[in-house]
Amino acid sequence: MSFSEYIEVFGDNILYLLEQHVILFAIALAAAIVLGVTLGTLVYRFKTLDTLIVPVVNVLQACPEIVLLALAIPFLGIGISGALVPLFVKGVLPILRNTASGFASVDPRLLEAARGMGMSPAQILLRVEVPAILPIVIAGIRISAVMLVSVLTLTAYIGVDSLGTLILQGISRMDTTPLLIGSGLTALLAITVNYLLFGLERLASRRVS
């Protein structure tokens, strides 16, 4: 079956799988941002946590995605939760590292000036530190986002619909058409997300400067 014929017959299914992939990606990235920024802030504020949190995250980052999926199935079952929970952790480390390094890079003179003006710790965080670290954090989010777009194709192996479903169909049926469509859309989505977040990163950098 040619590309045009395949798209004509299965066009609605392709759009559905693309939509599902985007939804899974949005959920996974949001969870990775919340956890990564939180852990990165804790690691910076409480240095003793560095030796506890970072090694655990490093081990999870180093584990192959298939292994994480297999380990999660007995606890979370087969489905969206069983797919998202083990995979979104792959996006946590870049955000954690960039958040911690962003806080560490804030000019101490800015913090002293803010304290001298009578700002509270919360005001210093929101008005001084957050704007200063935002470009660095967004850079970490961009790395995580591109990684998650591709990693989420593996959800098809445990029965969760995504662009990986097309790739898996192509491999199992030895049919290059769904394989190329699935991988092509995944690559296109990753490139789009990368450029969008890169633009946001540059915008944040201009506002800081």
PDB file of C-alpha atoms in Angstrom:
ATOM      1  CA  MET A   1       0.000   0.000   0.000  1.00  0.00           C
ATOM      2  CA  SER A   2       1.404   3.403  -1.023  1.00  0.00           C
ATOM      3  CA  PHE A   3       1.740   6.377   1.319  1.00  0.00           C
ATOM      4  CA  SER A   4      -1.212   8.190  -0.242  1.00  0.00           C
ATOM      5  CA  GLU A   5      -3.449   5.116  -0.048  1.00  0.00           C
ATOM      6  CA  TYR A   6      -2.435   4.407   3.545  1.00  0.00           C
ATOM      7  CA  ILE A   7      -3.139   7.982   4.620  1.00  0.00           C
ATOM      8  CA  GLU A   8      -6.458   7.958   2.784  1.00  0.00           C
ATOM      9  CA  VAL A   9      -7.569   4.744   4.491  1.00  0.00           C
ATOM     10  CA  PHE A  10      -6.046   5.268   7.945  1.00  0.00           C
ATOM     11  CA  GLY A  11      -5.894   9.067   8.087  1.00  0.00           C
ATOM     12  CA  ASP A  12      -8.326   9.347  10.999  1.00  0.00           C
ATOM     13  CA  ASN A  13      -6.373   6.756  12.983  1.00  0.00           C
ATOM     14  CA  ILE A  14      -3.090   8.567  12.315  1.00  0.00           C
ATOM     15  CA  LEU A  15      -4.565  11.832  13.593  1.00  0.00           C
ATOM     16  CA  TYR A  16      -5.954  10.046  16.647  1.00  0.00           C
ATOM     17  CA  LEU A  17      -2.551   8.513  17.467  1.00  0.00           C
ATOM     18  CA  LEU A  18      -0.848  11.883  16.960  1.00  0.00           C
ATOM     19  CA  GLU A  19      -3.365  13.516  19.303  1.00  0.00           C
ATOM     20  CA  GLN A  20      -2.835  10.796  21.918  1.00  0.00           C
ATOM     21  CA  HIS A  21       0.932  11.198  21.655  1.00  0.00           C
ATOM     22  CA  VAL A  22       0.673  14.960  22.182  1.00  0.00           C
ATOM     23  CA  ILE A  23      -1.591  14.463  25.221  1.00  0.00           C
ATOM     24  CA  LEU A  24       0.777  11.905  26.747  1.00  0.00           C
ATOM     25  CA  PHE A  25       3.698  14.217  26.041  1.00  0.00           C
ATOM     26  CA  ALA A  26       1.985  17.193  27.684  1.00  0.00           C
ATOM     27  CA  ILE A  27       1.176  15.185  30.822  1.00  0.00           C
ATOM     28  CA  ALA A  28       4.665  13.670  31.064  1.00  0.00           C
ATOM     29  CA  LEU A  29       6.421  17.006  30.491  1.00  0.00           C
ATOM     30  CA  ALA A  30       4.242  18.825  33.026  1.00  0.00           C
ATOM     31  CA  ALA A  31       5.004  16.149  35.634  1.00  0.00           C
ATOM     32  CA  ALA A  32       8.732  16.259  34.818  1.00  0.00           C
ATOM     33  CA  ILE A  33       8.773  20.064  35.138  1.00  0.00           C
ATOM     34  CA  VAL A  34       7.012  20.032  38.515  1.00  0.00           C
ATOM     35  CA  LEU A  35       9.244  17.291  39.928  1.00  0.00           C
ATOM     36  CA  GLY A  36      12.457  18.556  38.315  1.00  0.00           C
ATOM     37  CA  VAL A  37      12.051  22.168  39.444  1.00  0.00           C
ATOM     38  CA  THR A  38      11.017  21.085  42.943  1.00  0.00           C
ATOM     39  CA  LEU A  39      13.954  18.697  43.371  1.00  0.00           C
ATOM     40  CA  GLY A  40      16.377  21.179  41.803  1.00  0.00           C
ATOM     41  CA  THR A  41      15.283  23.871  44.248  1.00  0.00           C
ATOM     42  CA  LEU A  42      15.604  21.493  47.197  1.00  0.00           C
ATOM     43  CA  VAL A  43      19.060  20.350  46.079  1.00  0.00           C
ATOM     44  CA  TYR A  44      20.216  23.989  45.892  1.00  0.00           C
ATOM     45  CA  ARG A  45      18.631  25.098  49.161  1.00  0.00           C
ATOM     46  CA  PHE A  46      19.634  22.033  51.171  1.00  0.00           C
ATOM     47  CA  LYS A  47      23.075  20.841  50.104  1.00  0.00           C
ATOM     48  CA  THR A  48      22.807  17.611  52.095  1.00  0.00           C
ATOM     49  CA  LEU A  49      19.995  16.442  49.800  1.00  0.00           C
ATOM     50  CA  ASP A  50      22.365  16.531  46.827  1.00  0.00           C
ATOM     51  CA  THR A  51      23.942  13.221  47.840  1.00  0.00           C
ATOM     52  CA  LEU A  52      20.503  11.634  48.313  1.00  0.00           C
ATOM     53  CA  ILE A  53      18.404  12.885  45.410  1.00  0.00           C
ATOM     54  CA  VAL A  54      20.860  13.204  42.519  1.00  0.00           C
ATOM     55  CA  PRO A  55      22.225   9.595  42.657  1.00  0.00           C
ATOM     56  CA  VAL A  56      18.672   8.191  42.625  1.00  0.00           C
ATOM     57  CA  VAL A  57      17.705  10.344  39.657  1.00  0.00           C
ATOM     58  CA  ASN A  58      20.950   9.406  37.886  1.00  0.00           C
ATOM     59  CA  VAL A  59      20.183   5.684  38.300  1.00  0.00           C
ATOM     60  CA  LEU A  60      16.658   6.151  36.922  1.00  0.00           C
ATOM     61  CA  GLN A  61      18.066   8.183  34.036  1.00  0.00           C
ATOM     62  CA  ALA A  62      20.586   5.456  33.227  1.00  0.00           C
ATOM     63  CA  CYS A  63      18.018   2.639  33.256  1.00  0.00           C
ATOM     64  CA  PRO A  64      16.765   1.640  29.787  1.00  0.00           C
ATOM     65  CA  GLU A  65      13.193   2.749  29.163  1.00  0.00           C
ATOM     66  CA  ILE A  66      12.011  -0.806  28.502  1.00  0.00           C
ATOM     67  CA  VAL A  67      13.355  -1.896  31.890  1.00  0.00           C
ATOM     68  CA  LEU A  68      11.462   0.921  33.650  1.00  0.00           C
ATOM     69  CA  LEU A  69       8.267  -0.074  31.846  1.00  0.00           C
ATOM     70  CA  ALA A  70       8.707  -3.723  32.807  1.00  0.00           C
ATOM     71  CA  LEU A  71       9.354  -2.847  36.460  1.00  0.00           C
ATOM     72  CA  ALA A  72       6.324  -0.555  36.604  1.00  0.00           C
ATOM     73  CA  ILE A  73       3.778  -3.018  35.197  1.00  0.00           C
ATOM     74  CA  PRO A  74       3.452  -5.179  38.374  1.00  0.00           C
ATOM     75  CA  PHE A  75       2.751  -2.064  40.453  1.00  0.00           C
ATOM     76  CA  LEU A  76       0.866   0.222  38.059  1.00  0.00           C
ATOM     77  CA  GLY A  77      -0.585  -2.246  35.585  1.00  0.00           C
ATOM     78  CA  ILE A  78      -0.856  -1.939  31.821  1.00  0.00           C
ATOM     79  CA  GLY A  79      -2.218   1.425  30.774  1.00  0.00           C
ATOM     80  CA  ILE A  80      -1.519   5.139  30.855  1.00  0.00           C
ATOM     81  CA  SER A  81      -0.285   5.260  34.452  1.00  0.00           C
ATOM     82  CA  GLY A  82       1.956   2.252  33.882  1.00  0.00           C
ATOM     83  CA  ALA A  83       3.420   3.972  30.836  1.00  0.00           C
ATOM     84  CA  LEU A  84       3.727   7.576  31.988  1.00  0.00           C
ATOM     85  CA  VAL A  85       5.094   7.167  35.509  1.00  0.00           C
ATOM     86  CA  PRO A  86       8.259   5.244  34.590  1.00  0.00           C
ATOM     87  CA  LEU A  87       8.908   7.269  31.451  1.00  0.00           C
ATOM     88  CA  PHE A  88       8.398  10.839  32.656  1.00  0.00           C
ATOM     89  CA  VAL A  89      11.245  10.364  35.140  1.00  0.00           C
ATOM     90  CA  LYS A  90      13.584  10.273  32.126  1.00  0.00           C
ATOM     91  CA  GLY A  91      12.869  13.962  31.678  1.00  0.00           C
ATOM     92  CA  VAL A  92      13.477  14.975  35.296  1.00  0.00           C
ATOM     93  CA  LEU A  93      17.298  15.033  35.415  1.00  0.00           C
ATOM     94  CA  PRO A  94      17.993  17.835  32.868  1.00  0.00           C
ATOM     95  CA  ILE A  95      15.403  20.064  34.564  1.00  0.00           C
ATOM     96  CA  LEU A  96      16.750  19.252  38.042  1.00  0.00           C
ATOM     97  CA  ARG A  97      20.341  20.000  37.027  1.00  0.00           C
ATOM     98  CA  ASN A  98      19.498  23.242  35.237  1.00  0.00           C
ATOM     99  CA  THR A  99      17.316  24.468  38.088  1.00  0.00           C
ATOM    100  CA  ALA A 100      20.041  23.861  40.683  1.00  0.00           C
ATOM    101  CA  SER A 101      22.787  25.360  38.498  1.00  0.00           C
ATOM    102  CA  GLY A 102      20.522  28.306  37.646  1.00  0.00           C
ATOM    103  CA  PHE A 103      20.064  29.184  41.303  1.00  0.00           C
ATOM    104  CA  ALA A 104      23.813  28.795  41.883  1.00  0.00           C
ATOM    105  CA  SER A 105      24.579  31.207  39.017  1.00  0.00           C
ATOM    106  CA  VAL A 106      22.515  34.112  40.398  1.00  0.00           C
ATOM    107  CA  ASP A 107      24.804  37.037  41.190  1.00  0.00           C
ATOM    108  CA  PRO A 108      25.124  37.288  45.019  1.00  0.00           C
ATOM    109  CA  ARG A 109      25.243  41.090  44.666  1.00  0.00           C
ATOM    110  CA  LEU A 110      21.706  41.051  43.279  1.00  0.00           C
ATOM    111  CA  LEU A 111      20.533  39.073  46.290  1.00  0.00           C
ATOM    112  CA  GLU A 112      22.304  41.434  48.699  1.00  0.00           C
ATOM    113  CA  ALA A 113      20.765  44.453  46.950  1.00  0.00           C
ATOM    114  CA  ALA A 114      17.317  42.865  47.160  1.00  0.00           C
ATOM    115  CA  ARG A 115      17.746  42.196  50.885  1.00  0.00           C
ATOM    116  CA  GLY A 116      18.985  45.757  51.358  1.00  0.00           C
ATOM    117  CA  MET A 117      15.769  47.018  49.766  1.00  0.00           C
ATOM    118  CA  GLY A 118      13.796  45.115  52.387  1.00  0.00           C
ATOM    119  CA  MET A 119      12.469  42.345  50.153  1.00  0.00           C
ATOM    120  CA  SER A 120      11.166  39.209  51.829  1.00  0.00           C
ATOM    121  CA  PRO A 121      12.574  35.776  50.828  1.00  0.00           C
ATOM    122  CA  ALA A 122       9.453  35.146  48.735  1.00  0.00           C
ATOM    123  CA  GLN A 123       9.847  38.484  46.922  1.00  0.00           C
ATOM    124  CA  ILE A 124      13.524  37.778  46.271  1.00  0.00           C
ATOM    125  CA  LEU A 125      12.613  34.380  44.819  1.00  0.00           C
ATOM    126  CA  LEU A 126       9.856  35.690  42.538  1.00  0.00           C
ATOM    127  CA  ARG A 127      11.361  39.037  41.499  1.00  0.00           C
ATOM    128  CA  VAL A 128      15.083  38.291  41.394  1.00  0.00           C
ATOM    129  CA  GLU A 129      15.916  34.586  41.285  1.00  0.00           C
ATOM    130  CA  VAL A 130      13.125  33.210  39.077  1.00  0.00           C
ATOM    131  CA  PRO A 131      13.637  35.752  36.230  1.00  0.00           C
ATOM    132  CA  ALA A 132      17.393  35.160  36.397  1.00  0.00           C
ATOM    133  CA  ILE A 133      17.224  31.357  36.206  1.00  0.00           C
ATOM    134  CA  LEU A 134      14.296  31.112  33.774  1.00  0.00           C
ATOM    135  CA  PRO A 135      16.387  30.818  30.553  1.00  0.00           C
ATOM    136  CA  ILE A 136      18.518  28.077  32.140  1.00  0.00           C
ATOM    137  CA  VAL A 137      15.462  26.169  33.363  1.00  0.00           C
ATOM    138  CA  ILE A 138      13.789  26.439  29.957  1.00  0.00           C
ATOM    139  CA  ALA A 139      16.962  25.023  28.366  1.00  0.00           C
ATOM    140  CA  GLY A 140      16.625  21.986  30.639  1.00  0.00           C
ATOM    141  CA  ILE A 141      12.936  21.692  29.798  1.00  0.00           C
ATOM    142  CA  ARG A 142      13.803  21.786  26.077  1.00  0.00           C
ATOM    143  CA  ILE A 143      16.235  18.874  26.471  1.00  0.00           C
ATOM    144  CA  SER A 144      13.663  16.898  28.451  1.00  0.00           C
ATOM    145  CA  ALA A 145      10.844  17.668  26.021  1.00  0.00           C
ATOM    146  CA  VAL A 146      12.720  16.426  22.960  1.00  0.00           C
ATOM    147  CA  MET A 147      13.737  13.290  24.876  1.00  0.00           C
ATOM    148  CA  LEU A 148      10.158  12.602  26.021  1.00  0.00           C
ATOM    149  CA  VAL A 149       8.698  12.933  22.510  1.00  0.00           C
ATOM    150  CA  SER A 150      10.795   9.994  21.348  1.00  0.00           C
ATOM    151  CA  VAL A 151      10.690   7.962  24.581  1.00  0.00           C
ATOM    152  CA  LEU A 152       6.875   7.996  24.644  1.00  0.00           C
ATOM    153  CA  THR A 153       6.748   5.930  21.463  1.00  0.00           C
ATOM    154  CA  LEU A 154       7.607   2.973  23.721  1.00  0.00           C
ATOM    155  CA  THR A 155       4.190   3.198  25.372  1.00  0.00           C
ATOM    156  CA  ALA A 156       2.846   1.189  22.434  1.00  0.00           C
ATOM    157  CA  TYR A 157       4.610  -1.888  23.830  1.00  0.00           C
ATOM    158  CA  ILE A 158       2.225  -1.967  26.803  1.00  0.00           C
ATOM    159  CA  GLY A 159      -0.928  -1.185  24.871  1.00  0.00           C
ATOM    160  CA  VAL A 160      -1.080   2.624  25.164  1.00  0.00           C
ATOM    161  CA  ASP A 161      -1.952   4.391  21.911  1.00  0.00           C
ATOM    162  CA  SER A 162       0.724   6.759  20.609  1.00  0.00           C
ATOM    163  CA  LEU A 163       2.782   7.288  17.471  1.00  0.00           C
ATOM    164  CA  GLY A 164       4.723   4.265  18.651  1.00  0.00           C
ATOM    165  CA  THR A 165       1.667   2.191  17.678  1.00  0.00           C
ATOM    166  CA  LEU A 166       2.363   2.955  14.012  1.00  0.00           C
ATOM    167  CA  ILE A 167       6.044   2.120  14.446  1.00  0.00           C
ATOM    168  CA  LEU A 168       5.191  -1.156  16.188  1.00  0.00           C
ATOM    169  CA  GLN A 169       2.683  -2.061  13.473  1.00  0.00           C
ATOM    170  CA  GLY A 170       5.287  -1.405  10.816  1.00  0.00           C
ATOM    171  CA  ILE A 171       7.852  -3.605  12.557  1.00  0.00           C
ATOM    172  CA  SER A 172       5.463  -6.478  13.324  1.00  0.00           C
ATOM    173  CA  ARG A 173       3.950  -6.509   9.823  1.00  0.00           C
ATOM    174  CA  MET A 174       7.235  -5.695   8.020  1.00  0.00           C
ATOM    175  CA  ASP A 175       5.422  -2.744   6.453  1.00  0.00           C
ATOM    176  CA  THR A 176       7.569   0.350   5.954  1.00  0.00           C
ATOM    177  CA  THR A 177       4.619   2.718   5.394  1.00  0.00           C
ATOM    178  CA  PRO A 178       3.279   2.945   8.988  1.00  0.00           C
ATOM    179  CA  LEU A 179       6.861   2.662  10.262  1.00  0.00           C
ATOM    180  CA  LEU A 180       7.968   5.716   8.287  1.00  0.00           C
ATOM    181  CA  ILE A 181       4.790   7.673   9.067  1.00  0.00           C
ATOM    182  CA  GLY A 182       5.103   7.014  12.803  1.00  0.00           C
ATOM    183  CA  SER A 183       8.813   7.770  12.985  1.00  0.00           C
ATOM    184  CA  GLY A 184       8.474  10.775  10.668  1.00  0.00           C
ATOM    185  CA  LEU A 185       5.691  12.351  12.744  1.00  0.00           C
ATOM    186  CA  THR A 186       7.668  11.681  15.929  1.00  0.00           C
ATOM    187  CA  ALA A 187      10.725  13.415  14.483  1.00  0.00           C
ATOM    188  CA  LEU A 188       8.613  16.319  13.211  1.00  0.00           C
ATOM    189  CA  LEU A 189       6.987  16.727  16.617  1.00  0.00           C
ATOM    190  CA  ALA A 190      10.377  16.675  18.360  1.00  0.00           C
ATOM    191  CA  ILE A 191      11.785  19.310  15.988  1.00  0.00           C
ATOM    192  CA  THR A 192       8.707  21.515  16.447  1.00  0.00           C
ATOM    193  CA  VAL A 193       8.871  21.291  20.243  1.00  0.00           C
ATOM    194  CA  ASN A 194      12.605  22.014  20.170  1.00  0.00           C
ATOM    195  CA  TYR A 195      12.201  25.186  18.091  1.00  0.00           C
ATOM    196  CA  LEU A 196       9.233  26.442  20.115  1.00  0.00           C
ATOM    197  CA  LEU A 197      11.075  26.044  23.416  1.00  0.00           C
ATOM    198  CA  PHE A 198      14.275  27.460  21.919  1.00  0.00           C
ATOM    199  CA  GLY A 199      12.319  30.572  20.945  1.00  0.00           C
ATOM    200  CA  LEU A 200      10.889  30.788  24.453  1.00  0.00           C
ATOM    201  CA  GLU A 201      14.383  30.381  25.892  1.00  0.00           C
ATOM    202  CA  ARG A 202      15.741  33.244  23.773  1.00  0.00           C
ATOM    203  CA  LEU A 203      12.792  35.438  24.750  1.00  0.00           C
ATOM    204  CA  ALA A 204      13.461  34.773  28.435  1.00  0.00           C
ATOM    205  CA  SER A 205      17.172  35.534  27.918  1.00  0.00           C
ATOM    206  CA  ARG A 206      16.359  38.906  26.317  1.00  0.00           C
ATOM    207  CA  ARG A 207      14.137  39.855  29.246  1.00  0.00           C
ATOM    208  CA  VAL A 208      16.927  39.024  31.695  1.00  0.00           C
ATOM    209  CA  SER A 209      19.515  41.015  29.770  1.00  0.00           C
TER     210      SER A 209
END
